[in-house]
Phi, psi and omega in degrees: 000116178311308178260110173305150171287128184283167187258109176304332186284342174283356189298137175248331171220126198237127180250112177260113174259120183232153182287321181234178189284348184240009189286320177303315190284317184293325187266333187211024181295329182288325176295309178307312180294320184297322176290319169310302184302328176277006172104359181284133176283118190240126184244127177254131171244110182270124184286308195253171182275341175074012193286331180303323192271354181291135188275337182267111179286349171290347185282146168293165169302317181299308176299323180283327172306313176293322183288316175300320178290327177300308172303320176290320181293315174310313177290329177296317182305325175291323185257004173092027182289135181277323184209148177238130178240125183231130188274321188073032175283155185294130174293129182056030189262182176264085174226156193276132164311318178298318185291325178289320177318303190295326175291324182293321179297319185296315173301318179295314181295320185290307196276316167072056179286158181258355172214149165248133174242140170196176186289144176284112171289344188258030172284118184306132169079006172292114189266344184278118189287336173299323176290312178297318179291322183301308190305296189301310185294318173304313171315302193293328182292330169301330181276330205254330198297338181273352183276131190284334182284345182270130186265133182267355180100353181234093197296330179296310175311304182297329184287318181276001192284133175245129182310145173221167183266125166262116193291314184192170185232123174249122184253127172263166186056053180248142173279356193217059176282148177240002184215132176246122178265125176279123179254018185307320180285336189241355185305321184285333172305303184305311188288332174288328173295319181292338176296337184292336193274064186267002172281343182239352182236124167286160182311311181298327178289319178295328177289321179294325173290327174294314178297320181288326172296309174311316188292312177282335164296324167292320177294316187293329181281345188312132178068010183251359174097001179219169190269322195233139177214164173229135190257144173219156167255111181252124185234165165270144177312316183305348175280354197261015180205128183043057183256086179297343174246043176301320176313324195294334192281358188230020176264000000 
């Protein structure tokens, strides 16, 4: 393989781009907590306002937004999130992946991470366009952010931008993972974080979520010498364009 798979566990500043307020924690909360405990600076960028998924129809949009933000902040403290950034695109709405791509580029240039984490847009049978557009826009932003003529919508930021190295991008909720992270030491932090998300999960639903995740975490770790794992597709940004050897990355 001409371009090697980067080591996610060496990340020192991580930008985690998620469609909804809970996706990072559900799919990769143990990995994120492990990196944060090792000293990595963790930023969350949440794309949508998440209003469609709120269970209590009596809440006004303003009250629902406040509750979602409070829950996300509480969960973030469990896994070690340094900063929460929210874009407010309409949940399950008609928004452009190109507009999101520009926002992700802006945050890449401002935060200057060495690793990006996001949802895999190529998961078979994924019907939720918030997930597909978020993953695709983030992946393409990782290709384009270093091009000086690509505009982020912030002229001052673009003018002052100095190139930096983005070491890798990791996709969670992936059917083609090439990396399994041992989360034995941080799994409890992840699951405590999930308990914060009561605006969109009933107690019964949270119980099912915990059980389903435990099953997958054990399965991913099976035969690897540890008990619980999270599976990710980890790539170098150079793998994201005309990659004729893509199959080699998942063997």
